[in-house]
Short mmCIF file of C-alpha atoms in Angstrom, two decimals:
data_model
loop_
_atom_site.label_atom_id
_atom_site.label_comp_id
_atom_site.label_asym_id
_atom_site.label_seq_id
_atom_site.Cartn_x
_atom_site.Cartn_y
_atom_site.Cartn_z
CA UNK A 118 -40.11 -7.29 -10.17
CA UNK A 119 -39.42 -10.50 -8.30
CA UNK A 120 -37.27 -10.83 -5.24
CA UNK A 121 -34.17 -11.82 -7.23
CA UNK A 122 -34.30 -8.71 -9.40
CA UNK A 123 -34.92 -6.42 -6.44
CA UNK A 124 -32.04 -7.98 -4.53
CA UNK A 125 -29.72 -7.75 -7.52
CA UNK A 126 -30.59 -4.10 -8.13
CA UNK A 127 -30.07 -3.31 -4.46
CA UNK A 128 -26.66 -4.98 -4.52
CA UNK A 129 -25.63 -3.10 -7.67
CA UNK A 130 -26.80 0.26 -6.34
CA UNK A 131 -24.91 -0.34 -3.12
CA UNK A 132 -21.91 -1.42 -5.18
CA UNK A 133 -22.09 1.84 -7.13
CA UNK A 134 -22.05 3.76 -3.87
CA UNK A 135 -19.17 1.59 -2.71
CA UNK A 136 -17.22 2.59 -5.83
CA UNK A 137 -17.44 6.24 -4.83
CA UNK A 138 -16.39 5.48 -1.27
CA UNK A 139 -13.67 3.13 -2.52
CA UNK A 140 -12.21 5.86 -4.73
CA UNK A 141 -11.32 7.86 -1.63
CA UNK A 142 -10.23 4.78 0.32
CA UNK A 143 -7.99 3.36 -2.40
CA UNK A 144 -6.45 6.77 -3.04
CA UNK A 145 -5.52 6.99 0.63
CA UNK A 146 -4.08 3.47 0.71
CA UNK A 147 -2.10 3.89 -2.51
CA UNK A 148 -0.73 7.28 -1.49
CA UNK A 149 0.17 5.96 1.95
CA UNK A 150 2.09 3.00 0.51
CA UNK A 151 3.95 5.20 -1.99
CA UNK A 152 4.77 7.79 0.67
CA UNK A 153 6.12 5.06 2.96
CA UNK A 154 8.30 3.60 0.22
CA UNK A 155 9.55 7.04 -0.84
CA UNK A 156 10.66 7.73 2.72
CA UNK A 157 12.91 4.70 2.55
CA UNK A 158 13.58 4.41 -1.20
CA UNK A 159 17.34 4.54 -0.65
CA UNK A 160 17.07 1.16 1.06
CA UNK A 161 15.06 -0.49 -1.73
CA UNK A 162 16.72 -1.53 -4.97
CA UNK A 163 13.63 -3.03 -6.58
CA UNK A 164 11.51 -0.05 -7.65
CA UNK A 165 8.85 -2.44 -8.94
CA UNK A 166 7.88 -2.92 -5.29
CA UNK A 167 5.75 0.19 -5.84
CA UNK A 168 3.75 -1.53 -8.56
CA UNK A 169 0.89 -2.70 -6.28
CA UNK A 170 0.39 0.87 -5.03
CA UNK A 171 0.46 2.28 -8.57
CA UNK A 172 -2.21 -0.22 -9.61
CA UNK A 173 -4.35 0.83 -6.64
CA UNK A 174 -4.12 4.52 -7.61
CA UNK A 175 -4.90 3.75 -11.24
CA UNK A 176 -8.04 1.94 -10.14
CA UNK A 177 -9.04 4.83 -7.87
CA UNK A 178 -8.78 7.37 -10.72
CA UNK A 179 -11.66 5.79 -12.64
CA UNK A 180 -13.65 4.66 -9.61
CA UNK A 181 -16.05 7.60 -9.43
CA UNK A 182 -16.94 7.36 -13.12
CA UNK A 183 -17.52 3.64 -12.82
CA UNK A 184 -19.83 4.20 -9.86
CA UNK A 185 -21.84 6.68 -11.91
CA UNK A 186 -22.14 4.21 -14.80
CA UNK A 187 -23.25 1.47 -12.43
CA UNK A 188 -25.83 3.67 -10.71
CA UNK A 189 -27.43 4.93 -13.92
CA UNK A 190 -27.35 1.53 -15.65
CA UNK A 191 -28.92 -0.24 -12.67
CA UNK A 192 -31.57 2.40 -12.09
CA UNK A 193 -32.61 2.35 -15.75
CA UNK A 194 -31.93 -1.39 -16.15
CA UNK A 195 -30.00 -0.68 -19.32
CA UNK A 196 -28.79 -3.89 -20.92
CA UNK A 197 -25.92 -2.13 -22.66
CA UNK A 198 -25.03 -0.16 -19.56
CA UNK A 199 -25.10 -3.24 -17.35
CA UNK A 200 -22.93 -5.09 -19.85
CA UNK A 201 -20.42 -2.23 -19.75
CA UNK A 202 -20.58 -2.20 -15.96
CA UNK A 203 -19.94 -5.95 -15.87
CA UNK A 204 -16.93 -5.62 -18.19
CA UNK A 205 -15.48 -2.83 -16.06
CA UNK A 206 -16.00 -4.77 -12.85
CA UNK A 207 -14.31 -7.81 -14.40
CA UNK A 208 -11.27 -5.78 -15.49
CA UNK A 209 -10.94 -4.20 -12.05
CA UNK A 210 -11.39 -7.58 -10.39
CA UNK A 211 -8.50 -9.00 -12.45
CA UNK A 212 -6.35 -5.96 -11.64
CA UNK A 213 -7.06 -6.30 -7.93
CA UNK A 214 -6.22 -9.99 -7.96
CA UNK A 215 -2.97 -9.14 -9.77
CA UNK A 216 -2.15 -6.45 -7.21
CA UNK A 217 -2.86 -8.91 -4.40
CA UNK A 218 -0.49 -11.50 -5.90
CA UNK A 219 2.22 -8.88 -6.51
CA UNK A 220 1.84 -7.61 -2.95
CA UNK A 221 2.33 -11.13 -1.63
CA UNK A 222 5.44 -11.64 -3.80
CA UNK A 223 7.07 -8.34 -2.85
CA UNK A 224 6.19 -8.76 0.80
CA UNK A 225 8.49 -11.78 0.82
CA UNK A 226 11.23 -9.89 -1.06
CA UNK A 227 11.33 -6.94 1.33
CA UNK A 228 13.61 -8.64 3.86
CA UNK A 229 16.40 -9.50 1.41
CA UNK A 230 16.07 -6.16 -0.36
CA UNK A 231 16.33 -4.12 2.83
CA UNK A 232 19.30 -6.06 4.21
CA UNK A 233 21.44 -5.53 1.10
CA UNK A 234 20.63 -1.89 0.36
CA UNK A 235 20.69 -0.73 3.98
CA UNK A 236 24.15 -2.18 4.46
CA UNK A 237 25.33 -0.30 1.36
CA UNK A 238 23.95 3.05 2.57
CA UNK A 239 25.21 2.37 6.09
CA UNK A 240 28.80 1.85 4.94
CA UNK A 241 28.78 5.15 2.99
CA UNK A 242 27.81 7.20 6.05
CA UNK A 243 29.98 10.29 6.55
CA UNK A 244 27.62 12.56 8.46
CA UNK A 245 27.28 15.03 5.56
CA UNK A 246 25.96 13.30 2.44
CA UNK A 247 22.34 12.77 1.44
CA UNK A 248 22.67 9.08 2.32
CA UNK A 249 23.85 10.12 5.79
CA UNK A 250 20.83 12.38 6.25
CA UNK A 251 18.52 9.53 5.26
CA UNK A 252 20.25 7.18 7.69
CA UNK A 253 19.90 9.68 10.52
CA UNK A 254 16.24 10.24 9.66
CA UNK A 255 15.62 6.49 9.63
CA UNK A 256 17.21 5.99 13.05
CA UNK A 257 15.29 8.90 14.57
CA UNK A 258 11.93 7.87 13.13
CA UNK A 259 12.21 4.14 13.83
CA UNK A 260 14.06 4.52 17.14
CA UNK A 261 16.83 2.19 16.02
CA UNK A 262 20.60 2.22 15.64
CA UNK A 263 22.76 0.43 13.08
CA UNK A 264 21.70 -2.37 10.78
CA UNK A 265 21.49 -5.16 13.36
CA UNK A 266 22.36 -3.12 16.48
CA UNK A 267 24.40 -0.10 17.53
CA UNK A 268 27.68 -2.06 17.55
CA UNK A 269 27.55 -2.14 13.73
CA UNK A 270 28.87 1.42 13.73
CA UNK A 271 32.27 0.26 15.01
CA UNK A 272 33.02 -1.30 11.61
CA UNK A 273 32.37 1.85 9.56
CA UNK A 274 34.94 4.26 8.11
CA UNK A 275 33.09 7.14 9.74
CA UNK A 276 33.56 5.61 13.21
CA UNK A 277 37.28 5.10 12.66
CA UNK A 278 37.70 8.58 11.19
CA UNK A 279 36.09 10.38 14.12
CA UNK A 280 38.04 8.38 16.70
CA UNK A 281 35.77 9.41 19.58
CA UNK A 282 34.21 5.97 20.16
CA UNK A 283 30.69 7.23 19.49
CA UNK A 284 27.77 6.62 17.16
CA UNK A 285 25.65 9.31 15.41
CA UNK A 286 23.43 11.38 17.70
CA UNK A 287 20.42 10.04 15.81
CA UNK A 288 20.97 6.84 17.82
CA UNK A 289 20.27 8.67 21.07
CA UNK A 290 17.01 7.92 22.86
CA UNK A 291 17.08 11.50 24.20
CA UNK A 292 19.16 14.19 22.50
CA UNK A 293 19.70 16.15 25.69
CA UNK A 294 23.00 15.22 27.38
CA UNK A 295 23.53 12.30 24.97
CA UNK A 296 26.91 12.18 23.25
CA UNK A 297 26.45 8.89 21.43
CA UNK A 298 29.42 7.31 23.17
CA UNK A 299 29.48 3.51 23.25
CA UNK A 300 30.49 3.48 26.92
CA UNK A 301 26.98 4.85 27.65
CA UNK A 302 24.80 2.23 25.90
CA UNK A 303 21.82 2.96 28.16
CA UNK A 304 21.33 6.20 26.21
CA UNK A 305 21.24 4.51 22.80
CA UNK A 306 18.61 2.61 20.85
CA UNK A 307 19.47 -1.07 20.94
CA UNK A 308 17.34 -2.46 18.09
CA UNK A 309 18.74 -2.55 14.58
CA UNK A 310 17.04 -0.58 11.80
CA UNK A 311 16.81 -3.53 9.41
CA UNK A 312 14.27 -5.38 11.57
CA UNK A 313 12.25 -2.22 12.23
CA UNK A 314 12.14 -1.25 8.55
CA UNK A 315 11.26 -4.76 7.41
CA UNK A 316 8.43 -4.97 9.93
CA UNK A 317 7.05 -1.56 8.96
CA UNK A 318 7.11 -2.18 5.22
CA UNK A 319 5.61 -5.65 5.53
CA UNK A 320 2.80 -4.28 7.70
CA UNK A 321 1.99 -1.63 5.09
CA UNK A 322 1.93 -4.22 2.29
CA UNK A 323 -0.22 -6.57 4.37
CA UNK A 324 -2.71 -3.78 5.06
CA UNK A 325 -2.89 -2.90 1.36
CA UNK A 326 -3.39 -6.57 0.46
CA UNK A 327 -6.24 -6.88 2.95
CA UNK A 328 -8.00 -3.84 1.48
CA UNK A 329 -7.53 -5.16 -2.08
CA UNK A 330 -8.91 -8.57 -1.12
CA UNK A 331 -11.99 -7.02 0.47
CA UNK A 332 -12.80 -4.98 -2.63
CA UNK A 333 -12.19 -7.98 -4.89
CA UNK A 334 -14.80 -9.98 -2.97
CA UNK A 335 -17.30 -7.13 -3.35
CA UNK A 336 -16.62 -7.01 -7.11
CA UNK A 337 -17.25 -10.74 -7.36
CA UNK A 338 -20.73 -10.43 -5.85
CA UNK A 339 -21.37 -7.42 -8.06
CA UNK A 340 -20.65 -9.48 -11.18
CA UNK A 341 -23.06 -12.15 -9.97
CA UNK A 342 -25.76 -9.52 -9.45
CA UNK A 343 -25.34 -8.15 -12.96
CA UNK A 344 -25.73 -11.65 -14.37
CA UNK A 345 -28.88 -12.29 -12.31
CA UNK A 346 -30.46 -8.97 -13.29
CA UNK A 347 -29.81 -9.33 -17.02
CA UNK A 348 -30.82 -13.00 -17.14
CA UNK A 349 -34.07 -12.42 -15.21
CA UNK A 350 -34.94 -9.51 -17.47
CA UNK A 351 -34.46 -11.57 -20.62
CA UNK A 352 -36.29 -14.62 -19.28
CA UNK A 353 -39.32 -12.79 -17.88
CA UNK A 354 -39.64 -10.13 -20.54
CA UNK A 355 -39.74 -7.52 -17.79
CA UNK A 356 -39.67 -3.90 -19.03
CA UNK A 357 -38.05 -1.33 -16.73
CA UNK A 358 -40.00 1.64 -15.50
CA UNK A 359 -37.43 3.99 -16.98
CA UNK A 360 -35.86 3.77 -20.41
CA UNK A 361 -32.49 5.34 -20.95
CA UNK A 362 -30.00 6.05 -23.64
CA UNK A 363 -28.40 2.63 -23.17
CA UNK A 364 -31.62 0.63 -22.92
#
């Protein structure tokens, strides 16, 4: 075998191993994105924002099998197997590019989506409903208060109904000795939840996009290696040491 064939086989074998490692990595990324969105799904109207994560998980499901096909086909230099491997890589490459584009689109839509839906949930706060529990959880986890800042609570029906000039205790930096009263602002979170949520969701999407882009680049070089290996084999008449079912 010449240097080009050896290099191509090495790349493809490493790519097969990368498929197995990527299966675990993509599963983690996809699950993390979905879990993050589910934590704040009441603030997101556009459920298609989960589409990039769903695509990532779908790719991860078949990743181990694809790695096995690639390993066996490369080791045996099966023309049919390598052709199948190339087709699979091409399909995944297209899916990853699509996920990358969708991630970019929805990353830009997050800000408008969060602003509208958060305001709707915020105005329905009564301290008892499911929406109220979600709002309290959001403020506690993100260390924020209100949509823009804690003064937003003064315009809500809940604030007027209680009449004690205070915000929910979830706005307190420390629960001990904090009553949520507006005349003690030093005890309250000052940043609004909209900015915190937007920043968090955009960071998650950006991370997922970076991972997708990295794997897409690897797939591109893998497709080139398959082409080199099959073309060199046909041109040189080289016969592999092992013959397989797909040879």
